[in-house]
PDB file of C-alpha atoms in Angstrom:
ATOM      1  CA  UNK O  30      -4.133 -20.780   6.465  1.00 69.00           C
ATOM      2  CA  UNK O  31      -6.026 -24.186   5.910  1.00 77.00           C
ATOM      3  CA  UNK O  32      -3.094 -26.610   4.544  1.00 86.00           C
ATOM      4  CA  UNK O  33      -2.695 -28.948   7.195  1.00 78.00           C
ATOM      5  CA  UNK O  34      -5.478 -28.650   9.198  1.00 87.00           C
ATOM      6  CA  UNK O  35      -7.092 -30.902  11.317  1.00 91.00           C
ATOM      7  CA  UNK O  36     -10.255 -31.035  13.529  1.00 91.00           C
ATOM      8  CA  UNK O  37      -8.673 -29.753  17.269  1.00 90.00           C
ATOM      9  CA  UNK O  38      -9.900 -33.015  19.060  1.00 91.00           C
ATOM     10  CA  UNK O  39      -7.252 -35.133  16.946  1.00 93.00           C
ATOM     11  CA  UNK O  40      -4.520 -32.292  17.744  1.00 95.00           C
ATOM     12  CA  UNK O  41      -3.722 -34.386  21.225  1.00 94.00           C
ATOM     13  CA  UNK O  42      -2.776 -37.478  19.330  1.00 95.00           C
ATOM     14  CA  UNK O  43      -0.099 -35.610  16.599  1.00 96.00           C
ATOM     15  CA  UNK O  44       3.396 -36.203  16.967  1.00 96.00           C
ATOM     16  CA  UNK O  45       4.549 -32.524  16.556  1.00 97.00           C
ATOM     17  CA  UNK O  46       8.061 -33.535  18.155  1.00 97.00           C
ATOM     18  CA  UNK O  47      10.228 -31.935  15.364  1.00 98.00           C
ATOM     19  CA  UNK O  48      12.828 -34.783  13.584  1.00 96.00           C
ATOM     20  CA  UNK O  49      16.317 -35.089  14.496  1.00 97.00           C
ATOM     21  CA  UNK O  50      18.993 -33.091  13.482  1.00 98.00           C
ATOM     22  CA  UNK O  51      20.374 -34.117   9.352  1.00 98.00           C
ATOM     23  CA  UNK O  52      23.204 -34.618   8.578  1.00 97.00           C
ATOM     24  CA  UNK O  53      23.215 -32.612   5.488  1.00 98.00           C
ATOM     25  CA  UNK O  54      22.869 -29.364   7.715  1.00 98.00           C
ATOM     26  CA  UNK O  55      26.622 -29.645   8.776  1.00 98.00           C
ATOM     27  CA  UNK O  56      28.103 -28.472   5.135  1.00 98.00           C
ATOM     28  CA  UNK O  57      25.535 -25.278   5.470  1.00 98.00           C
ATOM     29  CA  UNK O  58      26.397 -24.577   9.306  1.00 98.00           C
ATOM     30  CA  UNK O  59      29.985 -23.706  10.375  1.00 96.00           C
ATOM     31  CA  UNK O  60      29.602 -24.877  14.040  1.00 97.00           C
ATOM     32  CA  UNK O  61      30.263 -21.499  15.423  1.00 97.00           C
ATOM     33  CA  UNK O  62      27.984 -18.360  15.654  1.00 97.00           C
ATOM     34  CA  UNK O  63      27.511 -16.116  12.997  1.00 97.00           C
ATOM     35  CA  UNK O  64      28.845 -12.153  14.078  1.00 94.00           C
ATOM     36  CA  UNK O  65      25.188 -10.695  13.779  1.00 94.00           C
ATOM     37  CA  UNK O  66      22.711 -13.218  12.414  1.00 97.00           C
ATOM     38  CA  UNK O  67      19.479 -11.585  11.144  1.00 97.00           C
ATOM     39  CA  UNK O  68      16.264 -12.554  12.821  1.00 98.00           C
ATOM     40  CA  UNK O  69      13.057 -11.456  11.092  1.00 98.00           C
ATOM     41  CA  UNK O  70       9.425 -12.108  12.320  1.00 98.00           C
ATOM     42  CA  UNK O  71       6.608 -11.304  10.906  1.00 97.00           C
ATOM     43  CA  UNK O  72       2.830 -13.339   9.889  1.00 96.00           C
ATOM     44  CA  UNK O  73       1.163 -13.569   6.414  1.00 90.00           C
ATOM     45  CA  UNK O  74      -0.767 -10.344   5.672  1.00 92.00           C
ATOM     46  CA  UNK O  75      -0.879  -7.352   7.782  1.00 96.00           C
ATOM     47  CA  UNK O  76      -4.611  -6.775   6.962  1.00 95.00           C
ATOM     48  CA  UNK O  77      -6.670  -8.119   9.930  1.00 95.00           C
ATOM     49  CA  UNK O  78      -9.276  -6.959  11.049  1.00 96.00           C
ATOM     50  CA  UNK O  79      -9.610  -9.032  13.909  1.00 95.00           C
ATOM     51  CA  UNK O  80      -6.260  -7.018  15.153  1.00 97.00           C
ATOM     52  CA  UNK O  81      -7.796  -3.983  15.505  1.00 97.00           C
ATOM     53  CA  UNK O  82      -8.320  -2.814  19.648  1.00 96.00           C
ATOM     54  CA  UNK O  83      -5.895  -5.548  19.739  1.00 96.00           C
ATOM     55  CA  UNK O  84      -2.478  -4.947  18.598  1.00 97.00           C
ATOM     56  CA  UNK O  85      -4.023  -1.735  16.338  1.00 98.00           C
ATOM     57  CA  UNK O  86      -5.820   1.087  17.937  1.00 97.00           C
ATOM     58  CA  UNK O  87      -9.370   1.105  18.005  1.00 96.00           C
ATOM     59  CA  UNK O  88     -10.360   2.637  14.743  1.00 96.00           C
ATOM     60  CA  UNK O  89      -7.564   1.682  12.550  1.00 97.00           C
ATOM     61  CA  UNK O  90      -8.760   2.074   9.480  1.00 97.00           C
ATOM     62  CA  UNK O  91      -7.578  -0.707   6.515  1.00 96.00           C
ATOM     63  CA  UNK O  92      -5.371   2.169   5.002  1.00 96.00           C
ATOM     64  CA  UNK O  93      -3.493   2.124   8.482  1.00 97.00           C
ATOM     65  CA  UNK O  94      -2.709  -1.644   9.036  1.00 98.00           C
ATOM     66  CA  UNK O  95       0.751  -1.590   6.871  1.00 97.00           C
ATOM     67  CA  UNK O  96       2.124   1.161   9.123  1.00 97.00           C
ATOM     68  CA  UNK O  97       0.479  -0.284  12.554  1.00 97.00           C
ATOM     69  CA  UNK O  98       1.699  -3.569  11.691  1.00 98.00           C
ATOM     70  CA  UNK O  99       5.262  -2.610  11.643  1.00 97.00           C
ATOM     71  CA  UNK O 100       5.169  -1.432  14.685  1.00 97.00           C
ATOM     72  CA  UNK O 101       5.266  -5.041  16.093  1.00 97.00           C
ATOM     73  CA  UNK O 102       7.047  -7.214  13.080  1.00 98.00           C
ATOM     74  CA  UNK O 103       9.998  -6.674  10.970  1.00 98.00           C
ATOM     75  CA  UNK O 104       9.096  -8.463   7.889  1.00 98.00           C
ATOM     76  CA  UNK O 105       5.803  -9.954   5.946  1.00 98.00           C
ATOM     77  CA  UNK O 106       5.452 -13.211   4.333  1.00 96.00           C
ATOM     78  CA  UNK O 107       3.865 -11.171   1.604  1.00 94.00           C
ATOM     79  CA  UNK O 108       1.400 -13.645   0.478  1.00 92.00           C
ATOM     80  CA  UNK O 109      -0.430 -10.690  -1.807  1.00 92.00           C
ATOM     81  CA  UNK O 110       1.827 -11.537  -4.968  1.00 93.00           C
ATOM     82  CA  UNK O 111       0.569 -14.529  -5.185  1.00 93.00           C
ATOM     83  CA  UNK O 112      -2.537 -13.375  -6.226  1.00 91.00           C
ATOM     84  CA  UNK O 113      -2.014 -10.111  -8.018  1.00 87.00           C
ATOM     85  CA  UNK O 114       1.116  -7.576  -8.521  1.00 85.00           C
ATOM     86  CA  UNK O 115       0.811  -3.847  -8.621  1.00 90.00           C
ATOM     87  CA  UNK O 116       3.023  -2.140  -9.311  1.00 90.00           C
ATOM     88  CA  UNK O 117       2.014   0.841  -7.802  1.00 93.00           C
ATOM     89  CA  UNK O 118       1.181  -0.723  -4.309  1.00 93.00           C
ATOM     90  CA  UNK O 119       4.177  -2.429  -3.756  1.00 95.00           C
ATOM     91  CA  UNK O 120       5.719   1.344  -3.863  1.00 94.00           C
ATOM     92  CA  UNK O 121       2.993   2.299  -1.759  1.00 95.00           C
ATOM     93  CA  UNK O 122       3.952  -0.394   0.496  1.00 96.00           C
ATOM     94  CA  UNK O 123       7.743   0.317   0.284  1.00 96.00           C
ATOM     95  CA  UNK O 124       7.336   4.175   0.796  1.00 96.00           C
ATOM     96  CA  UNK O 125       5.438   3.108   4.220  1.00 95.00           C
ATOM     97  CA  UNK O 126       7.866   1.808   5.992  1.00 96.00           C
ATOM     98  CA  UNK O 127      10.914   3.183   4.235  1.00 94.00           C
ATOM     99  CA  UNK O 128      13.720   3.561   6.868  1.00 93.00           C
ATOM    100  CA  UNK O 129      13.006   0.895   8.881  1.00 94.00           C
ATOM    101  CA  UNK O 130      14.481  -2.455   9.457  1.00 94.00           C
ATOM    102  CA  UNK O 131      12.252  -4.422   7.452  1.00 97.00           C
ATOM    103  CA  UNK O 132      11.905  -7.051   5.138  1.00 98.00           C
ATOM    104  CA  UNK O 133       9.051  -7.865   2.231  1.00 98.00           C
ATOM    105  CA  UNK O 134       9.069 -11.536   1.689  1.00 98.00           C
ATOM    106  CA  UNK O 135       6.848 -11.512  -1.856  1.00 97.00           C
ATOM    107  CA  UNK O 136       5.393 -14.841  -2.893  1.00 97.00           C
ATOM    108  CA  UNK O 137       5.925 -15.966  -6.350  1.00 97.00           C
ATOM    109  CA  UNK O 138       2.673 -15.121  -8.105  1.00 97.00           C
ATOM    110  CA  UNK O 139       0.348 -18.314  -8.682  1.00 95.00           C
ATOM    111  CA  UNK O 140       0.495 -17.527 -12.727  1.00 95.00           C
ATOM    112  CA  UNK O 141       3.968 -18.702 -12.380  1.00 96.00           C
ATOM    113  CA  UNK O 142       4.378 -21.651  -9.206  1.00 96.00           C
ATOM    114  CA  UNK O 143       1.114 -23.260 -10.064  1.00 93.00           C
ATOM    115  CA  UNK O 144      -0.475 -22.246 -13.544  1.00 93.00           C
ATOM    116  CA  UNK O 145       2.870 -22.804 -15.717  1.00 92.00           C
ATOM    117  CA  UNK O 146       4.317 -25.695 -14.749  1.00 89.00           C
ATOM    118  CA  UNK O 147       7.370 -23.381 -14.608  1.00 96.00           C
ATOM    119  CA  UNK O 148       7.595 -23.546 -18.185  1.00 94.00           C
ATOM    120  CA  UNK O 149       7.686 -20.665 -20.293  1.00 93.00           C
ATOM    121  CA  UNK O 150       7.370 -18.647 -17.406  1.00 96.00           C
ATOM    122  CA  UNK O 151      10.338 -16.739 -18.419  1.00 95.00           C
ATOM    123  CA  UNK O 152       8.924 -13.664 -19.366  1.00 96.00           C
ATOM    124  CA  UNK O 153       6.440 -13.208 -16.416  1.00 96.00           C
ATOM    125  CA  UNK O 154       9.258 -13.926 -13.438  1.00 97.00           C
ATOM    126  CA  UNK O 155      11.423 -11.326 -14.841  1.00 97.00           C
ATOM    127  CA  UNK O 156       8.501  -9.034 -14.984  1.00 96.00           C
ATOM    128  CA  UNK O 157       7.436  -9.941 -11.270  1.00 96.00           C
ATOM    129  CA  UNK O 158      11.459  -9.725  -9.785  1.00 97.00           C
ATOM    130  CA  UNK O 159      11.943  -6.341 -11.807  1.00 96.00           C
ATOM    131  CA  UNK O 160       8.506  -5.357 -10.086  1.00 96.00           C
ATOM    132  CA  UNK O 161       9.334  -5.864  -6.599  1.00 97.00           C
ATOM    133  CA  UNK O 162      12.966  -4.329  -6.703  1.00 96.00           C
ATOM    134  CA  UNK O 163      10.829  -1.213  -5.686  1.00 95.00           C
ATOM    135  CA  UNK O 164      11.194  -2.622  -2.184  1.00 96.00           C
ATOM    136  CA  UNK O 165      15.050  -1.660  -2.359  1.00 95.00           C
ATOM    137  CA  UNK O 166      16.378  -2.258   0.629  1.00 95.00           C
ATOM    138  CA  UNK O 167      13.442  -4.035   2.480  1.00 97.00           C
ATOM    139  CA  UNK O 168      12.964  -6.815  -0.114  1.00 98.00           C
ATOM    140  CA  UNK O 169      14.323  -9.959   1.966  1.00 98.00           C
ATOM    141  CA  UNK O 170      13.896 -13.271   0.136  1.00 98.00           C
ATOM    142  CA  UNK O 171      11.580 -14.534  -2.816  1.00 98.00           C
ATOM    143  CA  UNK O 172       9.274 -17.113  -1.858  1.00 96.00           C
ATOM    144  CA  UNK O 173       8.568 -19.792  -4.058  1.00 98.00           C
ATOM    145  CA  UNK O 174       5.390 -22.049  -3.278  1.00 97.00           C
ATOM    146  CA  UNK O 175       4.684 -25.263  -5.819  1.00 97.00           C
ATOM    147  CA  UNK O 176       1.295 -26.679  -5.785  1.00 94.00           C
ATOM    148  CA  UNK O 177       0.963 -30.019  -3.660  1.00 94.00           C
ATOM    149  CA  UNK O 178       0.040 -31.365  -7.288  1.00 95.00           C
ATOM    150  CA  UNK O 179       3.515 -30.820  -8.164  1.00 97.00           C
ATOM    151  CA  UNK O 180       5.505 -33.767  -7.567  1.00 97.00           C
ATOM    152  CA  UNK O 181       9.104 -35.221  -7.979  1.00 98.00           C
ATOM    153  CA  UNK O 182       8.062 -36.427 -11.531  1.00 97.00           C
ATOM    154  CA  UNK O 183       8.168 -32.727 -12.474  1.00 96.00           C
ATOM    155  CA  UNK O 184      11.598 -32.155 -11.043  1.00 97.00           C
ATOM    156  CA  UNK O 185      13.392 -31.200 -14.578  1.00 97.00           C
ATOM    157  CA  UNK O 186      10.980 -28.057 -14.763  1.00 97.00           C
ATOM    158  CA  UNK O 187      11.455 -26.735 -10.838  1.00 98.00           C
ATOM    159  CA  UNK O 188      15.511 -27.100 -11.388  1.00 98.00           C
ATOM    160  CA  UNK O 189      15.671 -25.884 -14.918  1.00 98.00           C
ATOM    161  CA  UNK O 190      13.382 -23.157 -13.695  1.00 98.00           C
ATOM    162  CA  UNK O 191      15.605 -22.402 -10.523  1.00 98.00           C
ATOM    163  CA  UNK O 192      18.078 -22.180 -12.462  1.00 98.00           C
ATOM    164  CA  UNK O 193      17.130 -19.860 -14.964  1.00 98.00           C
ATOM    165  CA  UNK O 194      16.611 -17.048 -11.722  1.00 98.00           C
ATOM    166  CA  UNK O 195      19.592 -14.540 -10.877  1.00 97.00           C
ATOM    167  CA  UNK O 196      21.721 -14.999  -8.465  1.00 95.00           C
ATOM    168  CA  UNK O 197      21.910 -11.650  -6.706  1.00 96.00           C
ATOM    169  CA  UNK O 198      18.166 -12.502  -5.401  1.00 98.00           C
ATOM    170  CA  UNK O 199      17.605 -14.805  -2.355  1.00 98.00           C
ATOM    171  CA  UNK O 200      15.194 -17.353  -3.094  1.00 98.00           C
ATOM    172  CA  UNK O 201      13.217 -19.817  -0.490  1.00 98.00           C
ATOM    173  CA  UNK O 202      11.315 -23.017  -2.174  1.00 98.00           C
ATOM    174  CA  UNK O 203       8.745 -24.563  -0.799  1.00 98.00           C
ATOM    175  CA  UNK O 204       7.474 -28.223  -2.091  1.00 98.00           C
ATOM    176  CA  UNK O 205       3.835 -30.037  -0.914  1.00 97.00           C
ATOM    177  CA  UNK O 206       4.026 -33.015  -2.913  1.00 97.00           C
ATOM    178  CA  UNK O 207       4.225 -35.987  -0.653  1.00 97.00           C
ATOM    179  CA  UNK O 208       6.684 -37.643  -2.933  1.00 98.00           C
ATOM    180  CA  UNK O 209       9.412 -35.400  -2.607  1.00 98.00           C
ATOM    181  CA  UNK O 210       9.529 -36.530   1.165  1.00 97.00           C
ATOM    182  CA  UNK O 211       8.375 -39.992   0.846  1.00 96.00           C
ATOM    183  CA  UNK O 212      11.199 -40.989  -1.429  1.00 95.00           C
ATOM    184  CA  UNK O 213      14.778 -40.304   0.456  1.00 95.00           C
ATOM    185  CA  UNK O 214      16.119 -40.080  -3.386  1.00 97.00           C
ATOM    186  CA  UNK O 215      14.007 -37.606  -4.652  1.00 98.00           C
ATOM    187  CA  UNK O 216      14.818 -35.246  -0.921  1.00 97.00           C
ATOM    188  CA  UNK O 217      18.331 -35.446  -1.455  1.00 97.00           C
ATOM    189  CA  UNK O 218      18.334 -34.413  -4.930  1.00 98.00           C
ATOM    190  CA  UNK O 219      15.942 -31.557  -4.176  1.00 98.00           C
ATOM    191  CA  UNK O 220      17.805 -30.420  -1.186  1.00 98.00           C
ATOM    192  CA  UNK O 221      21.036 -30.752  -2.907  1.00 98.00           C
ATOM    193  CA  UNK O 222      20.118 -28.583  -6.043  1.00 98.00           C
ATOM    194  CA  UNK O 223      19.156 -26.032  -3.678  1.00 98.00           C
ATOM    195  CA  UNK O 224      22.313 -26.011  -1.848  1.00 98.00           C
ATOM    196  CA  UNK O 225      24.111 -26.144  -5.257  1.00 98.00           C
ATOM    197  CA  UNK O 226      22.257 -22.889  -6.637  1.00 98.00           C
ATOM    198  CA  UNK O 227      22.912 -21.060  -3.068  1.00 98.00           C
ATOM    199  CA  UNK O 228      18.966 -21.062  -2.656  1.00 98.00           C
ATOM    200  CA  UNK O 229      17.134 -22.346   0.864  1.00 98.00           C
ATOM    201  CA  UNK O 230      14.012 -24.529   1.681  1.00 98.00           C
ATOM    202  CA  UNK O 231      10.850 -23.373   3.032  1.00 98.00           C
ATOM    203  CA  UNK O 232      10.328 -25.567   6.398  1.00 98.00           C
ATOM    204  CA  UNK O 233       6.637 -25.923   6.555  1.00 98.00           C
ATOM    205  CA  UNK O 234       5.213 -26.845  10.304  1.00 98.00           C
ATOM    206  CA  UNK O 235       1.586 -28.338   9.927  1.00 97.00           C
ATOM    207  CA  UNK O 236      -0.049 -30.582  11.926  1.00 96.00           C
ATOM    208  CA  UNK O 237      -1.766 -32.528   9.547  1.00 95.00           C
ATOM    209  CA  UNK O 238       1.416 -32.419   7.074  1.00 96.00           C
ATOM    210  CA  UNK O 239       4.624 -33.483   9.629  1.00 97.00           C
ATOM    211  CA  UNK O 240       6.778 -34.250   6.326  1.00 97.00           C
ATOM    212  CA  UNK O 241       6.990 -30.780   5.082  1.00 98.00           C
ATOM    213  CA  UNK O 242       8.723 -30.093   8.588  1.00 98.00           C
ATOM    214  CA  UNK O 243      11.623 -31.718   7.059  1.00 97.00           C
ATOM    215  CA  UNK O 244      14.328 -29.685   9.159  1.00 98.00           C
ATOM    216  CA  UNK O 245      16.887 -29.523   6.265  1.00 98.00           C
ATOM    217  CA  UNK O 246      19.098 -26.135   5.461  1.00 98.00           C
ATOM    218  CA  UNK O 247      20.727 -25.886   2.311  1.00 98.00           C
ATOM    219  CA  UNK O 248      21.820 -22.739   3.039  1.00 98.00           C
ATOM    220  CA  UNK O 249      23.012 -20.994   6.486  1.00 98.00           C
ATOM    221  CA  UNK O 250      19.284 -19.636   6.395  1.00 98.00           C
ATOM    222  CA  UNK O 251      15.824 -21.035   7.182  1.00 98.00           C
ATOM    223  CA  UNK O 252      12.689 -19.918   6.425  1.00 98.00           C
ATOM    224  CA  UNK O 253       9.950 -21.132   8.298  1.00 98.00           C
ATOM    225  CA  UNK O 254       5.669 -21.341   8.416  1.00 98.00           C
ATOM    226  CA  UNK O 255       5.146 -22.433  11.524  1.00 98.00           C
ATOM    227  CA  UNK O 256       0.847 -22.635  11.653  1.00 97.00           C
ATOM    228  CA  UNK O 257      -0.901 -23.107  15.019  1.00 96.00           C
ATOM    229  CA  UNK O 258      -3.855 -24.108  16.012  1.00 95.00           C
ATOM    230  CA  UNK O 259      -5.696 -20.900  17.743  1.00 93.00           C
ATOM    231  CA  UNK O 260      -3.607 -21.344  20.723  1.00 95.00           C
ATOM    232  CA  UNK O 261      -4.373 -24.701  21.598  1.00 96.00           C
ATOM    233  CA  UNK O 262      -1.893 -26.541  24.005  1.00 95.00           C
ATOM    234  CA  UNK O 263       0.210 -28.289  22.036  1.00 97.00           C
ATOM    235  CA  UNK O 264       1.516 -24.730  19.984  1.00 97.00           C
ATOM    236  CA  UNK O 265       3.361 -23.479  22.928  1.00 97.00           C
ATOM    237  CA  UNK O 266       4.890 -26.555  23.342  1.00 97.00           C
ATOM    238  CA  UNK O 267       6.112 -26.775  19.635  1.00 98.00           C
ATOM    239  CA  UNK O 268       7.015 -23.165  19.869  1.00 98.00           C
ATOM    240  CA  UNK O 269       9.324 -24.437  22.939  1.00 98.00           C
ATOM    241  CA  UNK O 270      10.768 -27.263  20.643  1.00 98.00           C
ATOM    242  CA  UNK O 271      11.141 -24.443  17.971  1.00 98.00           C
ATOM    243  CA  UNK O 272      13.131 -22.450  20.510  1.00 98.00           C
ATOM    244  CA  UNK O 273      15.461 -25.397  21.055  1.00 98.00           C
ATOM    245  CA  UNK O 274      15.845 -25.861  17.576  1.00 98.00           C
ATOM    246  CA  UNK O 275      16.814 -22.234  17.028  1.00 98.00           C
ATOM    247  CA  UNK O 276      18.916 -22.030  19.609  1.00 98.00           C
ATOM    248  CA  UNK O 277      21.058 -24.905  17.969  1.00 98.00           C
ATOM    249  CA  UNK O 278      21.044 -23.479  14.414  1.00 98.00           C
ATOM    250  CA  UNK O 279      22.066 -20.477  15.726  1.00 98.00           C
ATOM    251  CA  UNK O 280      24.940 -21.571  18.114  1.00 98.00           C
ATOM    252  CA  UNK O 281      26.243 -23.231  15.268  1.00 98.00           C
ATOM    253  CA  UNK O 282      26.442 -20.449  12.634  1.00 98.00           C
ATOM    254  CA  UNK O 283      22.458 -19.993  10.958  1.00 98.00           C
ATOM    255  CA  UNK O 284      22.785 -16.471   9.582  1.00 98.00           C
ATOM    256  CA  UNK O 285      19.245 -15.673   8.861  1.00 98.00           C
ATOM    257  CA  UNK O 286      16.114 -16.535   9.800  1.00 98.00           C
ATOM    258  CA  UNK O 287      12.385 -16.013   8.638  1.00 98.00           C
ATOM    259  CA  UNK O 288      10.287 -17.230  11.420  1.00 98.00           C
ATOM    260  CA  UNK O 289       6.241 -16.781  10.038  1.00 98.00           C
ATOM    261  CA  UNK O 290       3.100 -17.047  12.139  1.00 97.00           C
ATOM    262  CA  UNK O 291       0.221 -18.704  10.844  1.00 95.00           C
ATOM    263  CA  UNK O 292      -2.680 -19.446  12.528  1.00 92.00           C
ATOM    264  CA  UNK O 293      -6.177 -21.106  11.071  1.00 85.00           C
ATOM    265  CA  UNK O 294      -7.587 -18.060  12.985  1.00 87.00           C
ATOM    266  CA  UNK O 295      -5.245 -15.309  12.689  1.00 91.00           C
ATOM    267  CA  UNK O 296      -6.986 -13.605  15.800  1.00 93.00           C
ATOM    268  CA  UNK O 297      -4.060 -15.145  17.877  1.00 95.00           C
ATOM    269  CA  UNK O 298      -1.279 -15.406  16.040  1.00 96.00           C
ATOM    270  CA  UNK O 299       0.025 -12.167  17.944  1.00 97.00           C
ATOM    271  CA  UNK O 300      -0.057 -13.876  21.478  1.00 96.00           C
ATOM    272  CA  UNK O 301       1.467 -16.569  20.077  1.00 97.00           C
ATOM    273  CA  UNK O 302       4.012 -14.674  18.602  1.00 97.00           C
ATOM    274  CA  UNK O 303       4.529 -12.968  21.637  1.00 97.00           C
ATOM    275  CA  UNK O 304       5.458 -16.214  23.637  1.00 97.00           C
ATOM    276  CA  UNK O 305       7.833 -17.141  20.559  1.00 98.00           C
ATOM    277  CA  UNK O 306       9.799 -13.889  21.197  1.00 98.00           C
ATOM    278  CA  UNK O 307      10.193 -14.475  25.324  1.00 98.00           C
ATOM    279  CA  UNK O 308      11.142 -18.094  24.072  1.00 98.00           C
ATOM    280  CA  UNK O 309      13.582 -16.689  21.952  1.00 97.00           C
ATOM    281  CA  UNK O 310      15.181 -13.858  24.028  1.00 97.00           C
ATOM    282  CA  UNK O 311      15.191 -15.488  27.072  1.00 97.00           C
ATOM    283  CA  UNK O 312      17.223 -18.564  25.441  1.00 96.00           C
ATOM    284  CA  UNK O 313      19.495 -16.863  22.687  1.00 96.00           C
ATOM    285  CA  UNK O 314      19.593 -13.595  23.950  1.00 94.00           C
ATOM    286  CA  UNK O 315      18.684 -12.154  20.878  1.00 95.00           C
ATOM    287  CA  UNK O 316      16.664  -8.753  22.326  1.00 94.00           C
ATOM    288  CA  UNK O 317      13.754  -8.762  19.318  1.00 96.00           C
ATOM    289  CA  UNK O 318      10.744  -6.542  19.786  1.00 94.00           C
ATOM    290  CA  UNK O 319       7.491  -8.615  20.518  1.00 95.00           C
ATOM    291  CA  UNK O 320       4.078  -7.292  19.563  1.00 97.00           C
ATOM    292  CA  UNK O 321       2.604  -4.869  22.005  1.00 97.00           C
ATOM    293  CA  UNK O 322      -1.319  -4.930  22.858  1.00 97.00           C
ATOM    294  CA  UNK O 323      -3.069  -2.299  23.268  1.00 93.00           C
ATOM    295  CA  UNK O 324      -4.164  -2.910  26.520  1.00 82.00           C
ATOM    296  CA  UNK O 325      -1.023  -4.134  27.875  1.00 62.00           C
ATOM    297  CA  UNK O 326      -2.314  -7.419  28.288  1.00 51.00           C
ATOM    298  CA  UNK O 327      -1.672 -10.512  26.906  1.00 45.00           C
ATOM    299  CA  UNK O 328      -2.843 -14.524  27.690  1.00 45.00           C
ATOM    300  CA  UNK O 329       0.787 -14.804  29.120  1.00 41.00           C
TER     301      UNK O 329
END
């Protein structure tokens, strides 16, 4: 993942410290704990190579990932849609891990988020939601990702657009456009639609792009992209801010979370991962798997 990314000598001189607590989160979190809040981790594609004699055995072969994968995640960010449905895969996909506790999280195809405008798009997102019911069970939220060219000026389509979708679907929205955080009018009208239609807001952490790590829940849910920087210092130390974070949301009632690992190498987003979960466990008690290398060892 390239969207934020900056050379690793400037990484030292980001403020990743994550922004205070809004406000606006109070009307989406009770202030208690949820009974059994739903914690789902997973990265953006399952097909890596660079895996393989790591967290796969040796000579995995590409048909394999999907079914070594879920051996260490519970849900996808499952940035495939975005490029090209089929119909056939996706029940492919879904017959793969069928019975387990896991979650698809299929992107909005780019026909659709970037290509239409999110006009006329009617047709082709009723096509795409009826396609990926074939997950059953195992589809967790729709992801919606607009184009950073996709600004505030624009704002009529993305809520007519939102919504036009059905309600027995969970959607997360994700905005790039510098304007909708720049302005403090145009955030609060985005966030509040969202809250209004019962849909939540992707939280983006970048280190070039500290805005879209806006920290604001329209719903008791988040969804977060959290994308390091191939285990340089400063991602454990905003995984440890993540953790605190967390910990909050979840004290006070956050019922679901998406928590994605992104790295601009993916070689290391396991290890990474793997320090999120101790994180995690060790403050919130939570008990989630981690990944498990193959030989035992990890940088931790």
């Amino acid at each position: 993942m390239d969207f934020g990314r900056v050379d690793a000598e400037l990484l030292n001189n980001i403020d990743f410290k994550l922004s205070a607590e809004p406000v606006f989160n109070k009307a989406a979190l009770p202030g208690r704990p949820a009974k059994a809040p739903a914690v789902y981790l997973g990265c953006a594609k399952w097909g890596r190579k660079e895996w393989v004699g790591k967290i796969y055995p040796k000579g995995t072969r590409d048909k394999d990932f999907l079914q070594e994968y879920v051996k260490h995640y519970n849900s996808i960010e499952l940035n495939a849609t975005h490029y090209h449905v089929d119909p056939s895969l996706l029940r492919k996909w879904a017959a793969t891990t069928a019975g387990r506790h896991f979650r698809y999280c299929p992107k909005v195809p780019q026909s659709i988020s970037h290509y239409s405008q999110l006009t006329n798009a009617t047709e082709a997102t009723t096509a795409f939601l009826s396609e990926i019911l074939a997950f059953g069970e195992q589809l967790g939220p729709v992801f919606l990702q607009l184009s950073d060219k996709f600004g505030p000026s624009r704002k009529s389509n993305l809520f007519n657009y939102l919504a036009s979708l059905p309600q027995d679907l969970r959607f997360y929205v994700e905005v790039r456009h510098p304007d909708w955080f720049a302005d403090p009018v145009h955030s609060r009208e985005l966030f509040q639609t969202l809250r209004n239609l019962g849909m939540g807001a992707v939280i983006t952490d970048t280190a070039e792009r500290r805005d879209c790590a806006h920290m604001h829940l329209p719903v008791a849910g988040a969804f977060i992209r959290f994308v390091g920087n191939s285990l340089h210092p400063t991602d454990h130390t905003r995984v440890d801010d993540w953790v605190n974070r967390l910990q909050y949301w979840l004290e006070h009632g956050l019922e679901e979370l998406y928590f994605f690992m992104h790295m601009h190498d993916e070689a290391f987003s396991p290890e990474l991962t793997v320090y999120l979960v101790d994180q995690l466990n060790a403050r919130c008690g939570l008990g989630l798997a981690k990944p498990v290398f193959v030989n035992n060892n990890t940088l931790f």
